[in-house]
mmCIF file of C-alpha atoms and ligand atoms in Angstrom:
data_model
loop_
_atom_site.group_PDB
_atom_site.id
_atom_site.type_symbol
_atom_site.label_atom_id
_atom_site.label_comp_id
_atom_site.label_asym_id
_atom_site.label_seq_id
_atom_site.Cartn_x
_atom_site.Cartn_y
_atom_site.Cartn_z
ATOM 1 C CA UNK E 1 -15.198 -0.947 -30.870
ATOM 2 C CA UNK E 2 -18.164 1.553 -29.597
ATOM 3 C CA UNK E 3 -17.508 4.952 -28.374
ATOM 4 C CA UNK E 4 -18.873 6.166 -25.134
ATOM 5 C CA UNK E 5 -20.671 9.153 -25.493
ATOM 6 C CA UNK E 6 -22.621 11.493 -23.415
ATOM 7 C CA UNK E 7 -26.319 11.801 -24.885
ATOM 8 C CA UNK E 8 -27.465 13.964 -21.807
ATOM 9 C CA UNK E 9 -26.687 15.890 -18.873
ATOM 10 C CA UNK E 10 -28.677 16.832 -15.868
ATOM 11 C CA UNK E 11 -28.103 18.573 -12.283
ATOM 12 C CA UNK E 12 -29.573 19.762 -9.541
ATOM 13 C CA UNK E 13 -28.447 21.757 -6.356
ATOM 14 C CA UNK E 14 -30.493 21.928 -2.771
ATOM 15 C CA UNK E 15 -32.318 25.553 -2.218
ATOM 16 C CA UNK E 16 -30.708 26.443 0.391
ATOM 17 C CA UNK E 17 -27.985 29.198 -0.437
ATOM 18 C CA UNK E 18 -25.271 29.426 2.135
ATOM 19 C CA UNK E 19 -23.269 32.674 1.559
ATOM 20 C CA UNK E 20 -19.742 34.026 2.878
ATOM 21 C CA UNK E 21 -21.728 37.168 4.678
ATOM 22 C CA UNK E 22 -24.049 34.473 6.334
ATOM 23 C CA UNK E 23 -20.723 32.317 7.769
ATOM 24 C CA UNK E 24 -18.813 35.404 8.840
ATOM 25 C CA UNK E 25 -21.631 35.271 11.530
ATOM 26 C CA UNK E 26 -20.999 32.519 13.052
ATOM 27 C CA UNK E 27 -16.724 32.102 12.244
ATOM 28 C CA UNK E 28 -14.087 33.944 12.410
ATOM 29 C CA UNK E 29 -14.117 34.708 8.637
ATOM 30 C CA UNK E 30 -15.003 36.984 6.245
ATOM 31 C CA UNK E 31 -16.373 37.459 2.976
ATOM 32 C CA UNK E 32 -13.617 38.851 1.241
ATOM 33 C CA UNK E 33 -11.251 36.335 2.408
ATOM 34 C CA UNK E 34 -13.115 33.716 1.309
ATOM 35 C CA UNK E 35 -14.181 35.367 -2.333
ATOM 36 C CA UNK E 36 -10.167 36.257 -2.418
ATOM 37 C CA UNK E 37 -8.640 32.724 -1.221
ATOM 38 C CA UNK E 38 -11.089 30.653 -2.956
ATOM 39 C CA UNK E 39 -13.197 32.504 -5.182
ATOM 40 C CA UNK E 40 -16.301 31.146 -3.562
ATOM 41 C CA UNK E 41 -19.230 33.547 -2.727
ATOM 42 C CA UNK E 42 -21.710 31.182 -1.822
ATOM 43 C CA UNK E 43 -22.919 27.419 -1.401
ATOM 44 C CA UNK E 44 -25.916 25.401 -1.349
ATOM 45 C CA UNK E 45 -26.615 23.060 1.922
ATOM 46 C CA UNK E 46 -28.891 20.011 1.494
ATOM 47 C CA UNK E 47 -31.738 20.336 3.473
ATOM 48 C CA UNK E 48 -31.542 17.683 6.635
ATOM 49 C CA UNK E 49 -33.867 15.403 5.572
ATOM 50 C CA UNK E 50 -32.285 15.699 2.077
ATOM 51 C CA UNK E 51 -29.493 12.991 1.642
ATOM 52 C CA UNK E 52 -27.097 12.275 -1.231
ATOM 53 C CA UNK E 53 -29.409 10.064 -3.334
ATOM 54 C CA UNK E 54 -32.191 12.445 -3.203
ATOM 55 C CA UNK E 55 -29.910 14.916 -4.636
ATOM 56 C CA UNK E 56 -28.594 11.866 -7.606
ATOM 57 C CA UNK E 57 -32.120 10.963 -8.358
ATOM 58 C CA UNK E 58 -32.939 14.716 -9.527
ATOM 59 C CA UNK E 59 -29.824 14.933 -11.597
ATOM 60 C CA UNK E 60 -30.549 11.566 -12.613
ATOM 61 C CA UNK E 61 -33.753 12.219 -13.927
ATOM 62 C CA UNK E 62 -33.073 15.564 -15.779
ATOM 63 C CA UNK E 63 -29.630 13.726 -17.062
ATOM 64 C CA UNK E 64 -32.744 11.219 -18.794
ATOM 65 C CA UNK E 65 -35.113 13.487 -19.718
ATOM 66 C CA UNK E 66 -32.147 15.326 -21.720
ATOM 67 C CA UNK E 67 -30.773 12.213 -23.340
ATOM 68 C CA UNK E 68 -34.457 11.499 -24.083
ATOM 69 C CA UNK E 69 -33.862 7.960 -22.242
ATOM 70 C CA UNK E 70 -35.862 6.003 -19.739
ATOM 71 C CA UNK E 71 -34.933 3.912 -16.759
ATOM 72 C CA UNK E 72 -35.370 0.816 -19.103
ATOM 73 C CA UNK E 73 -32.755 1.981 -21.336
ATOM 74 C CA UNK E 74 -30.039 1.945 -18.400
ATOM 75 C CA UNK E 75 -27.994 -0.966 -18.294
ATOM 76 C CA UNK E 76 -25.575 0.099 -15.750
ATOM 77 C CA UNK E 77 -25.644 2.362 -12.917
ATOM 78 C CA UNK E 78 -21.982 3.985 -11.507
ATOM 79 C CA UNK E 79 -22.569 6.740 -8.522
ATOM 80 C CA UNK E 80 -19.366 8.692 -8.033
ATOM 81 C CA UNK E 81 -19.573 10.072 -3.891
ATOM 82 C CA UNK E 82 -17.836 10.697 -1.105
ATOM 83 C CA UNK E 83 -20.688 10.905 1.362
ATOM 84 C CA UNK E 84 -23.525 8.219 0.555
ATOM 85 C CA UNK E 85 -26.750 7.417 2.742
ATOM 86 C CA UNK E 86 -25.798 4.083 3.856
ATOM 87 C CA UNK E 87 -22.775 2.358 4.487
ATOM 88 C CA UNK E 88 -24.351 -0.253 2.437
ATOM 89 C CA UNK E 89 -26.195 -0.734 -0.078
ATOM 90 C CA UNK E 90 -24.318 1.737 -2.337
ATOM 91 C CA UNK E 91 -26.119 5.002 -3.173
ATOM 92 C CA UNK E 92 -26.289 3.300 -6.759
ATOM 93 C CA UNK E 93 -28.315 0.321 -5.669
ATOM 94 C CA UNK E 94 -30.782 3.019 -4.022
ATOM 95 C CA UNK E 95 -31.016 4.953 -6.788
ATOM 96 C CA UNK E 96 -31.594 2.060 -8.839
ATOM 97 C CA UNK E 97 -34.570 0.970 -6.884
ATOM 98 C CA UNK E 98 -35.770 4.778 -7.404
ATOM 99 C CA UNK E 99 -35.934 4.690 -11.026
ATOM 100 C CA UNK E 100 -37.359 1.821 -11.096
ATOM 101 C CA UNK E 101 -34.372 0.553 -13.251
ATOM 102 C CA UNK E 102 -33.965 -3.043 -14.648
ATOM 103 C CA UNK E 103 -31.677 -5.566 -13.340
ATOM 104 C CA UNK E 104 -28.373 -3.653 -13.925
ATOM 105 C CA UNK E 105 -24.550 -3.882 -12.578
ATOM 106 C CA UNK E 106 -24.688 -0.494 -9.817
ATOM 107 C CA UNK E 107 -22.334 0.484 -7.997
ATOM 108 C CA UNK E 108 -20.476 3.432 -6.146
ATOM 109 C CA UNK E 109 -17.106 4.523 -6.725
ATOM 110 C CA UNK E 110 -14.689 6.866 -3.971
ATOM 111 C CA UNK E 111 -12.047 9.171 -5.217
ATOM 112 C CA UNK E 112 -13.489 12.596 -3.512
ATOM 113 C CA UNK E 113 -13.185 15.196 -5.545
ATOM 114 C CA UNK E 114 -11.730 12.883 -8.700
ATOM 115 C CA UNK E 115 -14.522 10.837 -8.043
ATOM 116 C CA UNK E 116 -16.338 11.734 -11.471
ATOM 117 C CA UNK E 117 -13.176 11.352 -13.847
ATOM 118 C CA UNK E 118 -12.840 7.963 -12.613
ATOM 119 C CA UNK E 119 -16.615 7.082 -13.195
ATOM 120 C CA UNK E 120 -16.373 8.288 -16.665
ATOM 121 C CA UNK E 121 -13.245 5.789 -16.686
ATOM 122 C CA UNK E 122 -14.887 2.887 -15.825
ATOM 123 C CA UNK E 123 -18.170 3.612 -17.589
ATOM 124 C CA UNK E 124 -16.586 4.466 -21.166
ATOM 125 C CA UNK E 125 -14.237 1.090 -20.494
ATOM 126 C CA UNK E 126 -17.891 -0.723 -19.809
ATOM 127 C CA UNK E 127 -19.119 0.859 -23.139
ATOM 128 C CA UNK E 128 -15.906 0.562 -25.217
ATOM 129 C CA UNK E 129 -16.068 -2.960 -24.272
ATOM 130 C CA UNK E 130 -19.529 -3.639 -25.219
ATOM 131 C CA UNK E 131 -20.469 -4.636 -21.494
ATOM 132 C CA UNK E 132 -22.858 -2.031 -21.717
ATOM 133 C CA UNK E 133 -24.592 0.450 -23.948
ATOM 134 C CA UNK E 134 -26.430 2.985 -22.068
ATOM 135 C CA UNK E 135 -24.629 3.553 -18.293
ATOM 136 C CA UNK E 136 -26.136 6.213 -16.272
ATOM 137 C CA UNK E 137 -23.197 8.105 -14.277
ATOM 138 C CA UNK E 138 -23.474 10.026 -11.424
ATOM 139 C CA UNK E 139 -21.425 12.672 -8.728
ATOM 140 C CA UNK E 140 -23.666 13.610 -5.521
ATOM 141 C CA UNK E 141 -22.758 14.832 -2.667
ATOM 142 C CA UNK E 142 -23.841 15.980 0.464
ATOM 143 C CA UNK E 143 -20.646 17.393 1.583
ATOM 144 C CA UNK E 144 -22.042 19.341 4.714
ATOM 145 C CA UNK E 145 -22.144 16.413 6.573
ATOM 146 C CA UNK E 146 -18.090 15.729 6.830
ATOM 147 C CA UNK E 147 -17.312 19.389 7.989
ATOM 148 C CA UNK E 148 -16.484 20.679 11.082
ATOM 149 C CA UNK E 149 -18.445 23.863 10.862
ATOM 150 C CA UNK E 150 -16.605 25.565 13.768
ATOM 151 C CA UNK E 151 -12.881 24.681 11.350
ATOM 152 C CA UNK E 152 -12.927 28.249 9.007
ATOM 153 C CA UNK E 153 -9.984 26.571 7.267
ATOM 154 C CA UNK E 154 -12.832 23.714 5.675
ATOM 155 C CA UNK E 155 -15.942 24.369 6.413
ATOM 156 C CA UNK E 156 -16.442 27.960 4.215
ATOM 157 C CA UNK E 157 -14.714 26.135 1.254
ATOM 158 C CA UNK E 158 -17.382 22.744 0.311
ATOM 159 C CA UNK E 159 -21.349 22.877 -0.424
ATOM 160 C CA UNK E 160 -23.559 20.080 -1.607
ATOM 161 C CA UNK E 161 -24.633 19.273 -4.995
ATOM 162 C CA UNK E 162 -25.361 16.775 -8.074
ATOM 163 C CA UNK E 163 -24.490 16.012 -11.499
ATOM 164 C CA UNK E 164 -25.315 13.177 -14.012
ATOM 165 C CA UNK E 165 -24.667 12.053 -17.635
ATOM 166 C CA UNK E 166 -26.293 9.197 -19.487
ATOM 167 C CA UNK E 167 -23.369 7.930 -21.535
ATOM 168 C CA UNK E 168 -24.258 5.656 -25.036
ATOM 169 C CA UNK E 169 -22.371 3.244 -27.126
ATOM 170 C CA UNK E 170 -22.148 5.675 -30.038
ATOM 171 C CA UNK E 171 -20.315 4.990 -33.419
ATOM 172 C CA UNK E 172 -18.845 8.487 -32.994
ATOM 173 C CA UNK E 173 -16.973 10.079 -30.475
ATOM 174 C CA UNK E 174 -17.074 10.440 -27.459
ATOM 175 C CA UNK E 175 -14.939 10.025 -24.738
ATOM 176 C CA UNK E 176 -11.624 9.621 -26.156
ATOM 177 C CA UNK E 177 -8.832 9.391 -23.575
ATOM 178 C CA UNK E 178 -9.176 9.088 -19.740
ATOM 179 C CA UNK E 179 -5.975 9.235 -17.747
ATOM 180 C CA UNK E 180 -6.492 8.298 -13.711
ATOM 181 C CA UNK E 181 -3.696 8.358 -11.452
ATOM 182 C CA UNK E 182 -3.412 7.901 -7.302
ATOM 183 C CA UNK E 183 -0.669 8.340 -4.543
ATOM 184 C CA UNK E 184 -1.830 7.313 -1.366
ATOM 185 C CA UNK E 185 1.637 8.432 0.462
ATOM 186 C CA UNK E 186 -0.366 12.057 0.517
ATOM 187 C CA UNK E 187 -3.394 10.512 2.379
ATOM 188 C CA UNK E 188 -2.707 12.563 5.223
ATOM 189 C CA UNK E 189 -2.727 16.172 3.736
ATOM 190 C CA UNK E 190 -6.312 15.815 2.874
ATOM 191 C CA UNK E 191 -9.015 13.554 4.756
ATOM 192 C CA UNK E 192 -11.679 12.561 6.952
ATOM 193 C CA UNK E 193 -9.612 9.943 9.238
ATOM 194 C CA UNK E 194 -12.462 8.150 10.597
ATOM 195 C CA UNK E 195 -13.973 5.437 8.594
ATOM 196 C CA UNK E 196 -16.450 2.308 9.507
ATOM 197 C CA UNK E 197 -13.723 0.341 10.566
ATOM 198 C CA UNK E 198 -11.979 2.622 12.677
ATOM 199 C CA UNK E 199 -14.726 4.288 14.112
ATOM 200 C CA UNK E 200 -14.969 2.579 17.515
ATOM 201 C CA UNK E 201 -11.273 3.449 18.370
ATOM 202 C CA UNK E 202 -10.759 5.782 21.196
ATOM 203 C CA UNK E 203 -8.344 7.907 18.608
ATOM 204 C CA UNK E 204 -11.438 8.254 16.505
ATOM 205 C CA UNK E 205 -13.441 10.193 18.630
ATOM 206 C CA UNK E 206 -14.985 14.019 17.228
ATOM 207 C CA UNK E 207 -12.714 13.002 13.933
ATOM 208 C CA UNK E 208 -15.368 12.567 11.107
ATOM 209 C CA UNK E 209 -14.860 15.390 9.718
ATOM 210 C CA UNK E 210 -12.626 16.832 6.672
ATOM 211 C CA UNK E 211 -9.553 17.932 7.585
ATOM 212 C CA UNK E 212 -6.642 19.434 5.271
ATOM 213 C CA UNK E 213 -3.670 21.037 4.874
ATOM 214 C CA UNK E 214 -4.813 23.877 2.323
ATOM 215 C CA UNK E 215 -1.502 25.070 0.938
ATOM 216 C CA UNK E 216 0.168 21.742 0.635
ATOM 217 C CA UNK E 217 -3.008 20.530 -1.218
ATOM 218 C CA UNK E 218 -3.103 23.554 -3.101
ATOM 219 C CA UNK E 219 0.334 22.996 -4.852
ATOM 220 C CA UNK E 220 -0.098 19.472 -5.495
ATOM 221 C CA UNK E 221 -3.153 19.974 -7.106
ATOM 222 C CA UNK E 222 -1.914 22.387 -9.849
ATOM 223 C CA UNK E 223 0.918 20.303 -10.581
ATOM 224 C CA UNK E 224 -1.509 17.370 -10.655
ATOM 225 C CA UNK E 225 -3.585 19.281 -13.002
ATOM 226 C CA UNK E 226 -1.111 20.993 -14.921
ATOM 227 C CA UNK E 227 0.608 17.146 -15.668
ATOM 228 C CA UNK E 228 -2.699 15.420 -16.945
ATOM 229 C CA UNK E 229 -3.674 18.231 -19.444
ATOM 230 C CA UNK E 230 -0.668 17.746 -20.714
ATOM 231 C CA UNK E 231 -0.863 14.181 -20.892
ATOM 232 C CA UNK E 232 -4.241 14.031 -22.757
ATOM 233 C CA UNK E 233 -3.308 16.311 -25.056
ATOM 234 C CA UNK E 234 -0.517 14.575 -26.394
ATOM 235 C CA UNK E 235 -2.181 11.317 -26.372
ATOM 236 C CA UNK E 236 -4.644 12.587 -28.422
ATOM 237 C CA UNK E 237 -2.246 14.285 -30.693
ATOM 238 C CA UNK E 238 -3.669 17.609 -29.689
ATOM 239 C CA UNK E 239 -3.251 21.187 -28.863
ATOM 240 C CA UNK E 240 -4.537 24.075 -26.554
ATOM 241 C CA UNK E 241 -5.990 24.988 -29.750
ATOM 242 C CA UNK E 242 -8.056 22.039 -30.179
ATOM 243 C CA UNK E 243 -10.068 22.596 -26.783
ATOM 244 C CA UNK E 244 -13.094 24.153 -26.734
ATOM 245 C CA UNK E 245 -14.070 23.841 -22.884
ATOM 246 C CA UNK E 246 -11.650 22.734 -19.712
ATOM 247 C CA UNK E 247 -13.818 21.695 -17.329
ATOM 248 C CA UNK E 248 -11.757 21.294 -13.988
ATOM 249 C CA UNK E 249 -12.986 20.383 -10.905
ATOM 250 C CA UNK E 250 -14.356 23.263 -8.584
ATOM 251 C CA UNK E 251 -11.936 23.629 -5.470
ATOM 252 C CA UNK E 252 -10.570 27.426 -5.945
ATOM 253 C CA UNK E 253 -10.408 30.062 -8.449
ATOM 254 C CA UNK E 254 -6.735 30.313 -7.802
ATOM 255 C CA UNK E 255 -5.632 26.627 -8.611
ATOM 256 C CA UNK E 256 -8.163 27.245 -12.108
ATOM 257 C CA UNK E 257 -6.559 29.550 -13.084
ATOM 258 C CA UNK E 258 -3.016 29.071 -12.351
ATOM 259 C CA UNK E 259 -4.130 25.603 -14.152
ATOM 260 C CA UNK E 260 -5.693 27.491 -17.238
ATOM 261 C CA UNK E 261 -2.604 29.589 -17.475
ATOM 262 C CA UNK E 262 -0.212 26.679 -17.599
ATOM 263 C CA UNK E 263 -2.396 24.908 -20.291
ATOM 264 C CA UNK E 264 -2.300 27.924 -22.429
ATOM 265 C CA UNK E 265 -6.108 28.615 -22.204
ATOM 266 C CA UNK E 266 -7.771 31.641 -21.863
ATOM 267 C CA UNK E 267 -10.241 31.544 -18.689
ATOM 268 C CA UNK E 268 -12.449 32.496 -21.680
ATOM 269 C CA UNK E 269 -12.643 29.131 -22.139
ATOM 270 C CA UNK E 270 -13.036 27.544 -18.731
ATOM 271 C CA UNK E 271 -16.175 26.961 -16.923
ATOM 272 C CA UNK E 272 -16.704 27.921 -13.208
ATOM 273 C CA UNK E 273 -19.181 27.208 -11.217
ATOM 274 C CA UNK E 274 -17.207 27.717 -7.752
ATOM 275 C CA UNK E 275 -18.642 31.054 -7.071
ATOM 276 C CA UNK E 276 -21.846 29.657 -6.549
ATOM 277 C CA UNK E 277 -21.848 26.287 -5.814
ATOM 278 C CA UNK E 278 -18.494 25.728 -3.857
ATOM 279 C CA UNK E 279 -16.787 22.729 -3.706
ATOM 280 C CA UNK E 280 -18.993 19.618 -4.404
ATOM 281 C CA UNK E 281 -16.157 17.167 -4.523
ATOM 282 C CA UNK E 282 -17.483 14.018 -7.315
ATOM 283 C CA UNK E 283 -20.462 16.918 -8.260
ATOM 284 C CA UNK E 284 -18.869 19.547 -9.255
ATOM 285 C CA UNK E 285 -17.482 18.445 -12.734
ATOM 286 C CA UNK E 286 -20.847 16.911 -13.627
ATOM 287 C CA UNK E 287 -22.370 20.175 -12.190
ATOM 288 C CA UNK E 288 -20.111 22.449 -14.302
ATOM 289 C CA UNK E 289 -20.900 20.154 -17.699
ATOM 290 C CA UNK E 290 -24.429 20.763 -17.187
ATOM 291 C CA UNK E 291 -24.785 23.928 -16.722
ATOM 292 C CA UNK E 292 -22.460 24.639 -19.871
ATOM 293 C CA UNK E 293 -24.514 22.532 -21.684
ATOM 294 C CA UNK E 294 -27.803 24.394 -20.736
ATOM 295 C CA UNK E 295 -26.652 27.911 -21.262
ATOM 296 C CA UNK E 296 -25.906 27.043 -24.840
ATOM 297 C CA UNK E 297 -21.479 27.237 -24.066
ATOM 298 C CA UNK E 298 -21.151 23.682 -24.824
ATOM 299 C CA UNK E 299 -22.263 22.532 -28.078
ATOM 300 C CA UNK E 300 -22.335 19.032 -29.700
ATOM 301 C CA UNK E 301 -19.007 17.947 -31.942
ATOM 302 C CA UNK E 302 -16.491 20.288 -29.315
ATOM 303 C CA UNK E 303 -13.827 19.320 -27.790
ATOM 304 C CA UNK E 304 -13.878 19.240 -23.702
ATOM 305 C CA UNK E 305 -11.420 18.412 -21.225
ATOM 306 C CA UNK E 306 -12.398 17.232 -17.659
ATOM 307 C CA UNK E 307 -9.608 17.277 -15.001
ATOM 308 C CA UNK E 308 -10.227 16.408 -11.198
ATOM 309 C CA UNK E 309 -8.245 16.321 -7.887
ATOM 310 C CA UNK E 310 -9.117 15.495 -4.624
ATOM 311 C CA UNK E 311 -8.291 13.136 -1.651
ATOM 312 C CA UNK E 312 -5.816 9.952 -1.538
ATOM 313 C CA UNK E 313 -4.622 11.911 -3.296
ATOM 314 C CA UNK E 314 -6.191 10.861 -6.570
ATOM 315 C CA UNK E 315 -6.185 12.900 -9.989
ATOM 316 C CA UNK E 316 -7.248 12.232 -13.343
ATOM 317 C CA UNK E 317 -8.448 13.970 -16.906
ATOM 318 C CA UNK E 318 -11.153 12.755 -19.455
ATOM 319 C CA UNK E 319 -10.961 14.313 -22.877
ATOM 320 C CA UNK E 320 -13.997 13.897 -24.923
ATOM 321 C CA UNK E 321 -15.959 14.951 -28.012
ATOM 322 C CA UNK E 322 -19.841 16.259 -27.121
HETATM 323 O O1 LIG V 401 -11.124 19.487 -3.654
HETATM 324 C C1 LIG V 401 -9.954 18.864 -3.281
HETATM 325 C C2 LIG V 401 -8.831 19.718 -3.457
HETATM 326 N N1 LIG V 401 -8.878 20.840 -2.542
HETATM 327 C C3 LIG V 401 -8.192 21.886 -2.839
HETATM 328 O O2 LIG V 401 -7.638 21.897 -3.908
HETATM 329 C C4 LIG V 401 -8.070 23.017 -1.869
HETATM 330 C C5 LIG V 401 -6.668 23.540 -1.946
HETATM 331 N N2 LIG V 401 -6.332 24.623 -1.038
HETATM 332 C C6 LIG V 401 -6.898 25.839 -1.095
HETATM 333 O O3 LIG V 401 -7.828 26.066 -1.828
HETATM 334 C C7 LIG V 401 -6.287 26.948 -0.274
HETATM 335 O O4 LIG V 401 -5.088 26.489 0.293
HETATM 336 C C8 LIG V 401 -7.226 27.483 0.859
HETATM 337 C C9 LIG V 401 -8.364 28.293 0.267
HETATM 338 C C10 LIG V 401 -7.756 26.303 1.664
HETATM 339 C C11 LIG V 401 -6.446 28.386 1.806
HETATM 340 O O5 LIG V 401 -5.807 29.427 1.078
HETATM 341 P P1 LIG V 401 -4.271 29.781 1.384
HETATM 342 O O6 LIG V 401 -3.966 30.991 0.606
HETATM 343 O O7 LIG V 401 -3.477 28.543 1.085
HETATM 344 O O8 LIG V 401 -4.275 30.132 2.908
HETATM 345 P P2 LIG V 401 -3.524 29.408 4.116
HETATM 346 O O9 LIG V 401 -4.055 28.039 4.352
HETATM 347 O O10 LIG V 401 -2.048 29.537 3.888
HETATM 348 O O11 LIG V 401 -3.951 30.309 5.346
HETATM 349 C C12 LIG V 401 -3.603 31.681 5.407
HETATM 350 C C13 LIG V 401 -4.185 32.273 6.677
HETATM 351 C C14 LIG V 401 -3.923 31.467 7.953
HETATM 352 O O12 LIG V 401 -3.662 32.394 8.971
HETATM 353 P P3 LIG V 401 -2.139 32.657 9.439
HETATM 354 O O13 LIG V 401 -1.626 31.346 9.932
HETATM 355 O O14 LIG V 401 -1.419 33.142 8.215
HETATM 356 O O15 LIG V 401 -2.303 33.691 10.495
HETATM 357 C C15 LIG V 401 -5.244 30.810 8.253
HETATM 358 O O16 LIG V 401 -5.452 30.583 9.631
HETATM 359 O O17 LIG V 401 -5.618 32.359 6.566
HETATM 360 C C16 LIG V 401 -6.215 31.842 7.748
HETATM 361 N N3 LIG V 401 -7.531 31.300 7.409
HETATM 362 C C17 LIG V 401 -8.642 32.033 7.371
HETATM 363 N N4 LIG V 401 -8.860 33.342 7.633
HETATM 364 C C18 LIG V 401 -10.107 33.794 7.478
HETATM 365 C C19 LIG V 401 -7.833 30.035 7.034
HETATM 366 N N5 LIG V 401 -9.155 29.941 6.754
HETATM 367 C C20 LIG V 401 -9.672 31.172 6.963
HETATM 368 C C21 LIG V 401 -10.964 31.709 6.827
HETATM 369 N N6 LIG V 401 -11.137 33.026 7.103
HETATM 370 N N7 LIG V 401 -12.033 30.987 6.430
#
C-alpha cells in the first residue's frame, strides 16, 4: 500500500489588511479586546470581485510550482470550503477548468473550519488505495461574505484566505493517521442557518450570516482538540516528544494554547498564524503549513500534527511525516 505524502505547499492571502484599530471605527470594539480574546490583530478581506476560487487557484499554483508538478500530473482535485462561488459546480470543478487539468474526480468537501483535516482524509484514503497518485487539495475561503459586519461578537474574529498541498503516492511516509469525528446535536451553537433550501422561508430572512455562541464553542473546541491529539498519538504509538510541529486550526490564541498545554507542547512548537490572518475556517491549517514550510520551521522527515474544529460541530487530527 502507497503512502500519501505532501510533495508541496502553496498559499496565498488577498492584499487587503483589515486591522482591529480599523474595526473599532466602525463597532463597538476595540483593539485590545480583540488582540486579548482572540489573539487576532489583523485580517485580510478578499477584494469584491475576488471570490473563493480566485483565492484556490493562487495557492493552487504555488502548491505546484513547489511540488515541482503540473496540472497534468493531478489526478484528483478535493477543495475543502465553506463559502464557494457557485452553488454548483463545486469550486473544484472551477478550479479544474482553471488549470487546465485533465479529466479528474473534483470535488468540494464542507466541514467549516475542519474542512481541511477531512480533505486530507479522503485524499490520503484515495492515495492509500491506489485510486489516485497525485491529488491536489485545497482550503479557500472567502469568509467575509457570511458575516454580519455590524455582529462584534463574529465579524472581528474571521478573514479570508487559501492554502493548498499536492499530496503523492510515496513509498515513504506520509500521512499516517487521520482521525475525523462529527456531532451534529451542536449544530446550533455555531452556524449560518440559511442554506439553498431554506432560503425562501419567511424565517430565513437577514439570516445568512455566521452566528455563534463564542464561549460554548470555545469549550467544546479544546476538549475536541485536546481528545484527538491524544488519540493520534496513541495510535501511532507516539509521544509529545515525537512531534515536531502542531499545527491547529486558527480560531483563538486562547483555545491554542490551552490545547498546546494539555498536549504537553511547548507553544515553541506550535505554529500561529491567527495574529495576522484571523480565522480562515478550511484555510487556515493549509495556510499555517505553508508558511512553516517557507520560513524554513518545517523540514522534510518531521513529525506534524494537524487538528481542526469548526461547525456541525465537526473535529478531526491528521498526523503525518513531511
Ligand atoms: O473556528 C471555529 C471555532 N470557533 C471558535 O473556536 C471560536 C470560539 N470562541 C471564542 O474564540 C471566544 O469565545 C470569543 C473570542 C468569540 C469570545 O471570547 P469570550 O472570552 O468567550 O467572550 P464572551 O463571548 O464571553 O463575551 C464577553 C463579553 C460580552 O459582554 P458581556 O455580556 O460580558 O457584557 C460580549 O458582549 O465581550 C463582549 N464582546 C465584545 N466586546 C468588545 C463580544 N465581542 C466583542 C467585541 N468587542 N468584538
Amino acid at each position: 500500500m502507497a503512502f500519501a505524502r505532501i510533495m508541496g505547499t502553496g498559499s496565498y492571502l488577498p492584499d487587503r489588511v483589515l486591522t482591529n484599530e480599523e474595526l473599532s471605527q466602525s463597532l463597538d470594539t476595540t483593539d485590545d479586546w480583540i488582540r486579548s480574546r482572540s489573539g487576532i490583530l489583523e485580517r485580510r478581506i478578499a477584494a469584491d470581485d475576488e471570490f473563493t476560487c480566485d483565492l484556490a487557484e493562487h495557492a493552487a499554483r504555488r502548491a505546484l510550482e513547489n511540488a515541482g508538478r503540473s496540472s497534468a500530473d493531478i489526478d484528483l482535485i478535493v477543495v475543502a470550503t465553506t463559502t464557494p462561488d457557485q452553488v454548483f459546480p463545486s469550486t473544484a470543478c472551477l478550479l479544474q477548468a482553471r488549470l487546465q487539468a485533465k479529466d479528474c474526480p473534483a470535488f468540494d468537501i464542507q466541514a467549516v473550519c475542519a474542512g481541511f483535516v477531512y480533505a486530507l482524509d479522503v485524499v490520503s484514503k484515495y492515495i492509500e488505495s491506489g485510486a489516485a497518485k497525485c491529488a491536489l487539495v485545497v482550503g479557500a475561503e472567502t469568509f467575509s461574505r457570511i458575516l454580519d459586519w455590524s455582529d462584534r461578537s463574529t465579524c472581528v474574529l474571521f478573514g479570508d484566505g487559501a492554502g493548498a498541498m499536492v499530496v503523492e503516492a510515496s513509498e515513504t511516509p506520509g500521512i499516517r493517521s487521520t482521525h475525523l469525528h462529527a456531532d451534529g446535536t451542536y449544530a446550533h451553537l455555531l452556524q449560518v442557518p440559511v442554506g439553498v433550501s431554506t432560503a425562501h422561508s419567511a424565517l430565513a430572512q437577514g439570516k445568512a450570516y455566521t452566528e455563534m455562541h463564542g464561549s460554548e464553542v470555545f469549550r467544546w473546541a479544546v476538549k475536541g482538540l485536546s481528545e484527538v491529539v491524544k488519540e493520534a498519538l496513541e495510535h501511532n504509538n507516539m509521544d509529545q516528544s515525537d512531534i515536531d510541529w502542531l499545527i491547529p486550526h486558527q480560531a483563538n490564541v486562547r483555545i491554542i494554547t490551552a490545547t498546546a498545554k494539555r498536549a504537553g507542547l511547548s507553544m515553541e512548537r506550535v505554529v500561529v498564524t491567527l495574529d495576522r490572518h484571523g480565522n480562515t475556517s478550511a484555510a487556515s491549517i493549509p495556510l499555517a503549513f505553508d508558511e512553516a514550510v517557507r520560513d524554513g520551521r518545517i523540514q522534510r522527515d518531521q513529525n506534524i500534527l494537524l487538528e481542526g474544529f469548526g461547525g456541525g460541530f465537526t473535529w478531526g487530527s491528521v498526523l503525518l511525516t513531511f
